[in-house]
Amino acid sequence: MYRVGYRFKNLAFLEIYRSCYNPDKVQAHFTIYMAQTSKSAVERPMHFNTDRIISGAAAASFQNTQIFSRYNALLGHQTYFASSTNMFDRGHLTPSLDFAFKASRGQTNKYINLIPQFKTINRGNWKTIENWVRRQLSERHFDALKVCTGVLGVLELYSSTYRADIPMFLINNNKNPIPKWIYKIVSHISGRKFVFLTYNNAHATTRPTGQVVSNVCRELPCRNFGLNVRNEGTAGYTFCCEPHDFIARNLARLTGIC
C-alpha cells in the first residue's frame, strides 16, 4: 500500500489518498480517499510521475501508439481500432477534480493511481459517476464521503485470427492488464453506501447480462440514486450494485474499510 500526500517538517504526514499497487505487475488494484466539497477551477498539471516505482518502459505501455501495437501483436489481424488515435486514457482511480489545490491535483498524476481505461468510457459514464459523487457534496446531501475505486478481472477480446478470447495485457508476462470492470464504492459515516460498476470495454455492442454480471453484482436500478448513464458500450455499460453483497462477493478483505 502506498500513501500519497505531504510530510510537514518530519512531524506529520497529510494523506491525500492511498493506493494498493503491484509494481511487479504494473497494476493498480484500488485507491481510497476522502472526498469533500471543492469548486476550485485550478488546472491539473499534465506531467505524470512514476516515482521510480515502475520503469519508463512500463510507463510507456500506457501510450496509445504502444497500445495499438499491442492490439496487433496479441490479436493478429484486428478491426477494433484502425489507428492509434483516441484509444485509451490514463484513467485516474482517484480523480484530480476532487481536490482543491493545484499541487494536490497533481498528486493524482501518478502511475500508482492509473489504469488503462478506454477514452470514451473515461469521458462517458465514468465521468458521470465522478460528477455524481461531487454533486452529493455540492448539494450538501453529505458532508464528506469515503471513496474506494478499483478494478476487477482482465478484459478479454476475441481474436478472429486465433479464434479465441485473448486476455489483454499491455506488457508481456501478464503485466499492465486492461481491467474488465471498474468499480466505485462510495460510503458515508452514517452507513449509507453506494456501488457503481462499469464494464471497461468500448468495443461491446450489447449490454452484459446473465452470469457475466450476476457473478459480480446484484443489480439495483441506478435511477433510485439519481444516476443517469448512457446504455452504450462506447460510454461504458454501467450497473448499480447492492453494496454489502458486492463487497462480500468481490472484496471481502475491504469489509469495514470501504
Coordinates of C-alpha atoms in Angstrom, one line a residue:
M1 CA 0.0 0.0 0.0
Y2 CA 1.3 3.4 -1.0
R3 CA 0.3 6.6 0.8
V4 CA 0.3 9.8 -1.2
G5 CA 0.4 13.2 0.4
Y6 CA 2.7 15.7 2.2
R7 CA 5.1 15.5 5.1
F8 CA 5.3 18.5 7.4
K9 CA 8.7 19.1 8.9
N10 CA 9.1 15.4 9.5
L11 CA 6.4 15.6 12.2
A12 CA 3.2 14.7 10.5
F13 CA 2.0 13.2 7.2
L14 CA -1.1 14.6 5.4
E15 CA -2.5 11.8 3.3
I16 CA -4.4 12.7 0.2
Y17 CA -5.1 9.1 -0.9
R18 CA -3.6 5.7 -0.7
S19 CA -3.1 3.1 -3.4
C20 CA -2.9 -0.7 -3.4
Y21 CA -0.4 -1.1 -6.2
N22 CA 1.6 -4.0 -7.5
P23 CA 4.8 -2.6 -9.2
D24 CA 5.8 -6.1 -10.4
K25 CA 2.6 -6.4 -12.4
V26 CA 2.3 -2.7 -13.2
Q27 CA -1.2 -2.9 -11.8
A28 CA -3.3 -0.6 -9.6
H29 CA -5.8 -2.6 -7.6
F30 CA -7.7 0.1 -5.8
T31 CA -7.3 3.6 -4.2
I32 CA -9.0 5.1 -1.1
Y33 CA -9.6 8.8 -0.4
M34 CA -12.0 11.2 1.4
A35 CA -14.0 13.4 -1.0
Q36 CA -15.1 16.8 0.3
T37 CA -16.7 19.7 -1.4
S38 CA -14.4 21.6 -3.9
K39 CA -15.4 24.1 -6.5
S40 CA -11.8 25.1 -7.4
A41 CA -11.1 25.9 -11.0
V42 CA -7.3 25.4 -10.9
E43 CA -5.9 23.2 -13.6
R44 CA -4.3 19.8 -13.1
P45 CA -0.6 19.7 -14.0
M46 CA -0.1 17.5 -17.1
H47 CA 3.1 15.7 -16.0
F48 CA 2.7 12.0 -14.9
N49 CA 5.2 10.7 -12.3
T50 CA 6.5 7.1 -12.0
D51 CA 8.0 7.9 -8.6
R52 CA 10.7 5.3 -9.6
I53 CA 8.2 2.7 -8.7
I54 CA 7.9 1.4 -12.3
S55 CA 10.3 1.9 -15.2
G56 CA 10.0 4.4 -18.0
A57 CA 9.3 1.5 -20.4
A58 CA 6.4 0.3 -18.2
A59 CA 5.0 3.8 -18.2
A60 CA 5.3 4.0 -21.9
S61 CA 3.0 1.0 -22.2
F62 CA 0.1 3.4 -21.5
Q63 CA 0.8 5.3 -24.7
N64 CA -1.7 4.9 -27.5
T65 CA 0.9 4.1 -30.1
Q66 CA 2.2 1.2 -28.0
I67 CA -1.3 0.0 -27.1
F68 CA -2.2 -0.1 -30.8
S69 CA 0.9 -2.1 -31.5
R70 CA 0.0 -4.4 -28.6
Y71 CA -3.5 -4.9 -30.0
N72 CA -2.0 -6.1 -33.3
A73 CA 0.6 -8.3 -31.5
L74 CA -2.0 -10.0 -29.3
L75 CA -4.9 -10.3 -31.6
G76 CA -3.3 -10.7 -35.0
H77 CA -5.4 -9.1 -37.8
Q78 CA -7.8 -6.9 -35.7
T79 CA -10.5 -4.4 -36.6
Y80 CA -11.1 -3.0 -33.1
F81 CA -9.0 0.1 -33.9
A82 CA -7.9 1.4 -37.3
S83 CA -5.3 3.7 -35.8
S84 CA -3.7 4.7 -32.6
T85 CA -5.7 7.9 -32.1
N86 CA -8.4 8.2 -29.4
M87 CA -8.0 4.8 -28.0
F88 CA -7.2 4.9 -24.2
D89 CA -6.8 7.4 -21.4
R90 CA -4.5 7.0 -18.4
G91 CA -7.6 6.7 -16.2
H92 CA -7.4 8.0 -12.7
L93 CA -8.8 5.9 -9.9
T94 CA -8.6 8.8 -7.5
P95 CA -9.8 11.8 -9.7
S96 CA -8.0 15.1 -9.6
L97 CA -11.1 17.3 -9.5
D98 CA -12.0 16.1 -6.0
F99 CA -9.1 18.2 -4.7
A100 CA -9.0 22.0 -4.4
F101 CA -5.3 22.8 -4.9
K102 CA -3.2 22.5 -8.0
A103 CA -0.5 20.7 -6.1
S104 CA -3.0 18.2 -4.7
R105 CA -4.5 17.6 -8.1
G106 CA -1.0 17.0 -9.5
Q107 CA -0.5 14.3 -6.9
T108 CA -3.2 12.2 -8.7
N109 CA -0.9 12.1 -11.8
K110 CA 1.0 9.1 -10.5
Y111 CA 1.2 5.8 -12.2
I112 CA 0.2 4.1 -9.0
N113 CA -3.2 5.8 -9.5
L114 CA -3.7 4.9 -13.2
I115 CA -5.3 2.2 -15.2
P116 CA -5.7 1.7 -19.0
Q117 CA -9.2 3.0 -19.5
F118 CA -11.0 3.4 -22.8
K119 CA -11.1 7.1 -23.6
T120 CA -14.8 7.2 -24.5
I121 CA -15.6 5.4 -21.2
N122 CA -13.4 7.6 -19.1
R123 CA -15.1 10.7 -20.6
G124 CA -18.5 9.0 -20.8
N125 CA -20.3 7.1 -18.0
W126 CA -17.3 7.1 -15.7
K127 CA -17.2 10.9 -15.8
T128 CA -20.9 10.9 -15.0
I129 CA -20.3 8.7 -11.9
E130 CA -17.5 11.0 -10.7
N131 CA -19.7 14.0 -11.2
W132 CA -22.5 12.2 -9.2
V133 CA -20.1 11.9 -6.2
R134 CA -19.2 15.6 -6.4
R135 CA -22.9 16.6 -6.7
Q136 CA -23.7 14.7 -3.4
L137 CA -21.3 17.0 -1.7
S138 CA -22.0 20.3 -3.5
E139 CA -25.7 19.8 -2.9
R140 CA -25.0 19.0 0.7
H141 CA -26.5 15.6 0.8
F142 CA -23.4 14.5 2.6
D143 CA -20.5 16.4 4.3
A144 CA -17.8 14.0 3.3
L145 CA -17.6 10.7 1.5
K146 CA -15.1 7.9 1.6
V147 CA -14.5 6.7 -2.0
C148 CA -12.8 3.4 -2.9
T149 CA -12.2 2.9 -6.6
G150 CA -10.7 -0.2 -8.2
V151 CA -10.7 -2.9 -10.8
L152 CA -11.8 -6.5 -11.2
G153 CA -10.7 -9.0 -13.8
V154 CA -8.8 -8.7 -17.1
L155 CA -10.6 -7.7 -20.3
E156 CA -10.6 -10.4 -23.0
L157 CA -11.2 -9.6 -26.6
Y158 CA -12.0 -12.1 -29.4
S159 CA -9.3 -12.7 -32.0
S160 CA -10.6 -13.8 -35.4
T161 CA -7.0 -14.8 -36.3
Y162 CA -6.7 -17.2 -33.3
R163 CA -10.4 -17.9 -32.9
A164 CA -10.1 -17.4 -29.1
D165 CA -10.7 -14.8 -26.4
I166 CA -7.3 -13.2 -25.6
P167 CA -6.5 -11.6 -22.2
M168 CA -5.4 -8.0 -22.8
F169 CA -2.1 -7.4 -21.1
L170 CA -0.2 -4.3 -22.3
I171 CA 3.2 -5.8 -21.3
N172 CA 4.5 -9.3 -21.7
N173 CA 4.3 -11.8 -18.8
N174 CA 0.8 -10.7 -17.8
K175 CA 1.7 -7.2 -16.8
N176 CA -0.4 -4.0 -17.0
P177 CA -3.7 -5.6 -17.7
I178 CA -6.6 -3.7 -19.2
P179 CA -9.3 -4.2 -16.5
K180 CA -12.6 -5.8 -17.3
W181 CA -14.6 -4.0 -14.6
I182 CA -14.0 -0.6 -12.8
Y183 CA -15.9 -0.1 -9.6
K184 CA -16.5 2.8 -7.2
I185 CA -17.7 2.3 -3.6
V186 CA -19.0 5.5 -2.0
S187 CA -19.8 5.5 1.7
H188 CA -20.8 7.9 4.4
I189 CA -20.1 7.6 8.1
S190 CA -23.9 7.3 8.7
G191 CA -23.8 3.9 7.0
R192 CA -25.1 4.9 3.6
K193 CA -23.3 3.2 0.8
F194 CA -23.4 3.1 -3.0
V195 CA -21.6 0.9 -5.5
F196 CA -21.2 1.6 -9.2
L197 CA -19.7 -0.8 -11.7
T198 CA -18.6 0.0 -15.3
Y199 CA -17.7 -2.5 -18.0
N200 CA -14.4 -1.3 -19.4
N201 CA -15.0 -2.4 -23.0
A202 CA -15.8 0.3 -25.5
H203 CA -16.0 -2.4 -28.2
A204 CA -19.0 -4.0 -26.6
T205 CA -22.2 -3.7 -28.7
T206 CA -24.6 -5.4 -26.2
R207 CA -25.1 -4.9 -22.5
P208 CA -23.5 -7.7 -20.4
T209 CA -26.2 -10.0 -19.0
G210 CA -26.5 -13.3 -17.1
Q211 CA -23.7 -14.6 -15.0
V212 CA -21.2 -12.2 -16.5
V213 CA -22.9 -9.6 -14.3
S214 CA -24.6 -11.7 -11.6
N215 CA -21.3 -13.2 -10.6
V216 CA -20.1 -9.8 -9.5
C217 CA -23.1 -7.6 -8.9
R218 CA -26.6 -7.9 -7.5
E219 CA -28.1 -5.2 -9.7
L220 CA -30.2 -2.2 -8.4
P221 CA -31.9 0.4 -10.6
C222 CA -29.4 3.3 -11.0
R223 CA -32.4 5.7 -11.2
N224 CA -33.0 5.0 -7.5
F225 CA -29.9 7.0 -6.8
G226 CA -30.4 9.8 -9.3
L227 CA -27.7 8.5 -11.6
N228 CA -28.4 8.8 -15.3
V229 CA -26.0 6.9 -17.6
R230 CA -26.0 6.1 -21.2
N231 CA -26.8 2.5 -22.2
E232 CA -24.0 2.3 -24.7
G233 CA -20.8 0.3 -24.9
T234 CA -18.7 3.2 -26.0
A235 CA -19.8 5.1 -22.9
G236 CA -19.2 2.1 -20.7
Y237 CA -22.2 -0.1 -19.7
T238 CA -22.8 0.7 -16.1
F239 CA -24.5 -1.1 -13.2
C240 CA -25.5 -0.1 -9.7
C241 CA -25.0 -2.9 -7.2
E242 CA -26.2 -3.8 -3.7
P243 CA -23.2 -2.6 -1.7
H244 CA -22.8 -5.3 1.0
D245 CA -23.3 -8.1 -1.4
F246 CA -20.7 -6.6 -3.8
I247 CA -18.1 -6.2 -1.2
A248 CA -18.6 -9.6 0.3
R249 CA -18.6 -11.3 -3.1
N250 CA -15.6 -9.5 -4.6
L251 CA -13.7 -7.6 -2.0
A252 CA -14.1 -9.3 1.4
R253 CA -10.7 -8.0 2.5
L254 CA -12.1 -4.5 2.3
T255 CA -15.1 -5.2 4.5
G256 CA -15.3 -2.4 7.1
I257 CA -12.8 -0.3 5.1
C258 CA -14.8 0.6 2.1

